[in-house]
Amino acid sequence: MSESRRNTAPYKAGRHFLQIPGPTNVPDRILRAMDNPTIDHRGPEFARLGREVLAGLKHIFKTEQPVITYPASGTGAWEAALVNTLSPGDRVLMCETGHFASLWRELATRLGLEIEFIPGDWRHGADAKLVEAKLAEDKAHKLKAVCVVHNETSTGVTSRIKLIRDAIDRAKHPALLMVDTISSLGSIDYRHDEWGVDVTVAGSQKGLMLPPGLSFNAVSAKALAASKSNKMPRSYWDWNAMLKPNESGFFPYTPATNILYGLREAIAMLMEEGLDNVFRRHDRHAAATRAAVKTWGLEILCLEPAEYSSSLTAVLMPEGHDADRLREVILNAFDMSLGQGLSKVAKKVFRIGHLGDFNDLMLMGTLAGVEMGLELAGVPHKKGGVAAAMDVLTRAAKGG
Ligand SMILES: *Cc1c(COP(=O)(O)O)cnc(C)c1O
């Protein structure tokens, strides 16, 4: 037996429960779509694929404007959004909603941007009133962009992007609005054009149900205009080098062909179900999860009900109990992965991912695994969370 075989864990029957808030379960239809020969990315068959996915993406972002696709993780699309629109030394307004907003700030700082960071408690979304006040103060229009994470995956808090747009408009400020939708696109209602977003950043491995490896920038005419004269150096990420070949379905360098096969299938699946139904399904699973958490007597990290995330729920552990130990117990006993607490909330929270290709009974299995895990790990809680979630789902199935 080879070294690698001997190190392999014994076979575990059934499917692993991947309930982290991304990467998410990749459905069989998408796996099968990707299981095809890689084709000539300069040939006519590829052109059809390229045109089809680039057009299909517009429905998902709710935009008539171009969606640029990179063979990169979401972080690459963050960088692309900034380097295509801003110049070194530009001031940018960001909101500390959690770990991902903090990482975006770090990335922007490394690029030579000056960040004004509105502090946050990691339990609320971006505060539109504070954004408006900052912009109103900025009479000289030194702030060139406002960057917000739509769904903060580290906390399970969804910021209301429409309110941020309204705040920018009320302040009559010309700053670009950039939004990270990496864990909301295809799970939570999002409208690039209607909400006047200039750059929407997204990734493949969460609501789009794909493996990691693709990311996106949906761009407005105003963002494109900024990209013609901004001073940030870039080459690989350059929108203008992408847009010309994209018109005929091609890319300026080798695209991730097989993930694009998967993307074509993912778009078809989302359109077949209907985006509104997809959003309602995520809302229902989030509501059922919260019913379980409340019955267990545990606390949801998000403090504002209007900002509850429909793609994940972050749960606070009782004082003196370690979330990572609970996750370890659950992984070992039930073969389920839950999301860990990140940076400021490390060990204090665990996150239940309920986004992507997911249905009522998968959620029930997930919540049963958590309830049994709480018992096994000796975490104080009340029983009946699973039953409470069943009630929510049964009511919904009755149409009530
Ligand atoms: C997952 C995630 C990221 C990071 O994306 P990568 O694909 O890991 O680079 C950024 N922002 C949010 C909101 C995320 O959920």
mmCIF file of N, CA, C and O and ligand atoms in Angstrom, residues 21-22 72-76 78 100-101 103 149-154 180-183 203 205-206 212 214, ligand 1:
data_model
loop_
_atom_site.group_PDB
_atom_site.id
_atom_site.type_symbol
_atom_site.label_atom_id
_atom_site.label_comp_id
_atom_site.label_asym_id
_atom_site.label_seq_id
_atom_site.Cartn_x
_atom_site.Cartn_y
_atom_site.Cartn_z
ATOM 1 N N PRO A 21 -20.125 28.235 5.306
ATOM 2 C CA PRO A 21 -20.764 29.184 4.375
ATOM 3 C C PRO A 21 -19.870 29.458 3.165
ATOM 4 O O PRO A 21 -19.491 30.579 2.892
ATOM 5 N N GLY A 22 -19.525 28.438 2.495
ATOM 6 C CA GLY A 22 -18.741 28.478 1.282
ATOM 7 C C GLY A 22 -17.297 28.100 1.538
ATOM 8 O O GLY A 22 -16.729 28.533 2.521
ATOM 9 N N ALA A 72 -9.996 33.276 -10.797
ATOM 10 C CA ALA A 72 -9.388 33.667 -9.516
ATOM 11 C C ALA A 72 -10.410 33.468 -8.415
ATOM 12 O O ALA A 72 -11.608 33.423 -8.684
ATOM 13 N N SER A 73 -9.956 33.406 -7.171
ATOM 14 C CA SER A 73 -10.896 33.391 -6.047
ATOM 15 C C SER A 73 -11.453 34.807 -5.872
ATOM 16 O O SER A 73 -11.026 35.752 -6.547
ATOM 17 N N GLY A 74 -12.396 34.968 -4.969
ATOM 18 C CA GLY A 74 -13.064 36.253 -4.779
ATOM 19 C C GLY A 74 -12.100 37.387 -4.469
ATOM 20 O O GLY A 74 -12.313 38.534 -4.893
ATOM 21 N N THR A 75 -11.035 37.097 -3.755
ATOM 22 C CA THR A 75 -10.061 38.117 -3.388
ATOM 23 C C THR A 75 -9.495 38.805 -4.635
ATOM 24 O O THR A 75 -9.236 40.008 -4.634
ATOM 25 N N GLY A 76 -9.303 38.027 -5.700
ATOM 26 C CA GLY A 76 -8.816 38.599 -6.950
ATOM 27 C C GLY A 76 -9.789 39.646 -7.482
ATOM 28 O O GLY A 76 -9.382 40.714 -7.963
ATOM 29 N N TRP A 78 -11.853 41.435 -5.720
ATOM 30 C CA TRP A 78 -11.727 42.623 -4.843
ATOM 31 C C TRP A 78 -10.641 43.542 -5.393
ATOM 32 O O TRP A 78 -10.809 44.736 -5.530
ATOM 33 N N PHE A 100 -14.390 39.899 6.711
ATOM 34 C CA PHE A 100 -14.159 40.096 5.275
ATOM 35 C C PHE A 100 -14.008 41.570 4.934
ATOM 36 O O PHE A 100 -13.161 41.939 4.113
ATOM 37 N N ALA A 101 -14.798 42.430 5.585
ATOM 38 C CA ALA A 101 -14.632 43.871 5.380
ATOM 39 C C ALA A 101 -13.222 44.289 5.822
ATOM 40 O O ALA A 101 -12.576 45.131 5.184
ATOM 41 N N LEU A 103 -10.505 42.412 5.831
ATOM 42 C CA LEU A 103 -9.526 41.925 4.842
ATOM 43 C C LEU A 103 -9.511 42.806 3.593
ATOM 44 O O LEU A 103 -8.458 43.035 2.995
ATOM 45 N N VAL A 149 -19.512 45.269 2.224
ATOM 46 C CA VAL A 149 -19.736 43.827 2.060
ATOM 47 C C VAL A 149 -21.238 43.591 2.239
ATOM 48 O O VAL A 149 -21.793 43.933 3.283
ATOM 49 N N HIS A 150 -21.891 43.051 1.207
ATOM 50 C CA HIS A 150 -23.350 42.856 1.283
ATOM 51 C C HIS A 150 -23.700 41.863 2.383
ATOM 52 O O HIS A 150 -24.416 42.197 3.315
ATOM 53 N N ASN A 151 -23.172 40.650 2.253
ATOM 54 C CA ASN A 151 -23.432 39.636 3.287
ATOM 55 C C ASN A 151 -22.101 39.322 3.969
ATOM 56 O O ASN A 151 -21.212 38.732 3.365
ATOM 57 N N GLU A 152 -21.960 39.757 5.229
ATOM 58 C CA GLU A 152 -20.694 39.558 5.961
ATOM 59 C C GLU A 152 -20.674 38.114 6.456
ATOM 60 O O GLU A 152 -21.373 37.751 7.405
ATOM 61 N N THR A 153 -19.882 37.307 5.771
ATOM 62 C CA THR A 153 -19.881 35.863 5.990
ATOM 63 C C THR A 153 -19.305 35.484 7.347
ATOM 64 O O THR A 153 -19.541 34.389 7.846
ATOM 65 N N SER A 154 -18.538 36.372 7.964
ATOM 66 C CA SER A 154 -17.968 36.052 9.276
ATOM 67 C C SER A 154 -18.975 36.246 10.405
ATOM 68 O O SER A 154 -18.777 35.728 11.500
ATOM 69 N N ASP A 180 -19.278 43.834 -2.199
ATOM 70 C CA ASP A 180 -18.861 42.430 -2.182
ATOM 71 C C ASP A 180 -20.104 41.564 -1.972
ATOM 72 O O ASP A 180 -20.729 41.633 -0.914
ATOM 73 N N THR A 181 -20.454 40.772 -3.002
ATOM 74 C CA THR A 181 -21.616 39.868 -2.885
ATOM 75 C C THR A 181 -21.170 38.410 -2.936
ATOM 76 O O THR A 181 -21.927 37.539 -3.356
ATOM 77 N N ILE A 182 -19.936 38.161 -2.476
ATOM 78 C CA ILE A 182 -19.374 36.809 -2.649
ATOM 79 C C ILE A 182 -20.249 35.747 -1.977
ATOM 80 O O ILE A 182 -20.413 34.658 -2.512
ATOM 81 N N SER A 183 -20.850 36.056 -0.818
ATOM 82 C CA SER A 183 -21.694 35.037 -0.161
ATOM 83 C C SER A 183 -23.182 35.384 -0.222
ATOM 84 O O SER A 183 -23.965 34.850 0.552
ATOM 85 N N GLY A 203 -18.056 35.673 -6.353
ATOM 86 C CA GLY A 203 -17.209 34.488 -6.508
ATOM 87 C C GLY A 203 -18.054 33.271 -6.848
ATOM 88 O O GLY A 203 -19.278 33.297 -6.735
ATOM 89 N N GLN A 205 -17.917 30.022 -5.551
ATOM 90 C CA GLN A 205 -18.016 28.840 -4.686
ATOM 91 C C GLN A 205 -19.044 28.938 -3.577
ATOM 92 O O GLN A 205 -19.040 28.130 -2.664
ATOM 93 N N LYS A 206 -19.934 29.950 -3.651
ATOM 94 C CA LYS A 206 -20.921 30.052 -2.570
ATOM 95 C C LYS A 206 -22.314 29.883 -3.168
ATOM 96 O O LYS A 206 -22.679 28.778 -3.544
ATOM 97 N N PRO A 212 -14.471 26.467 -6.050
ATOM 98 C CA PRO A 212 -13.724 27.726 -6.053
ATOM 99 C C PRO A 212 -12.977 27.874 -7.373
ATOM 100 O O PRO A 212 -12.639 26.880 -8.007
ATOM 101 N N LEU A 214 -13.554 30.856 -9.792
ATOM 102 C CA LEU A 214 -13.988 31.968 -10.650
ATOM 103 C C LEU A 214 -14.396 33.125 -9.763
ATOM 104 O O LEU A 214 -14.922 32.917 -8.678
HETATM 105 C C1 LIG B 1 -15.598 33.959 0.887
HETATM 106 C C2 LIG B 1 -15.603 35.437 0.946
HETATM 107 C C3 LIG B 1 -14.508 36.207 0.517
HETATM 108 C C4 LIG B 1 -13.201 35.591 0.119
HETATM 109 O O1 LIG B 1 -13.233 35.059 -1.136
HETATM 110 P P1 LIG B 1 -12.091 34.056 -1.630
HETATM 111 O O2 LIG B 1 -12.796 33.332 -2.735
HETATM 112 O O3 LIG B 1 -11.714 33.203 -0.465
HETATM 113 O O4 LIG B 1 -10.957 34.866 -2.117
HETATM 114 C C5 LIG B 1 -14.633 37.576 0.541
HETATM 115 N N1 LIG B 1 -15.754 38.181 0.950
HETATM 116 C C6 LIG B 1 -16.820 37.481 1.385
HETATM 117 C C7 LIG B 1 -18.035 38.201 1.852
HETATM 118 C C8 LIG B 1 -16.770 36.104 1.398
HETATM 119 O O5 LIG B 1 -17.822 35.392 1.848
#
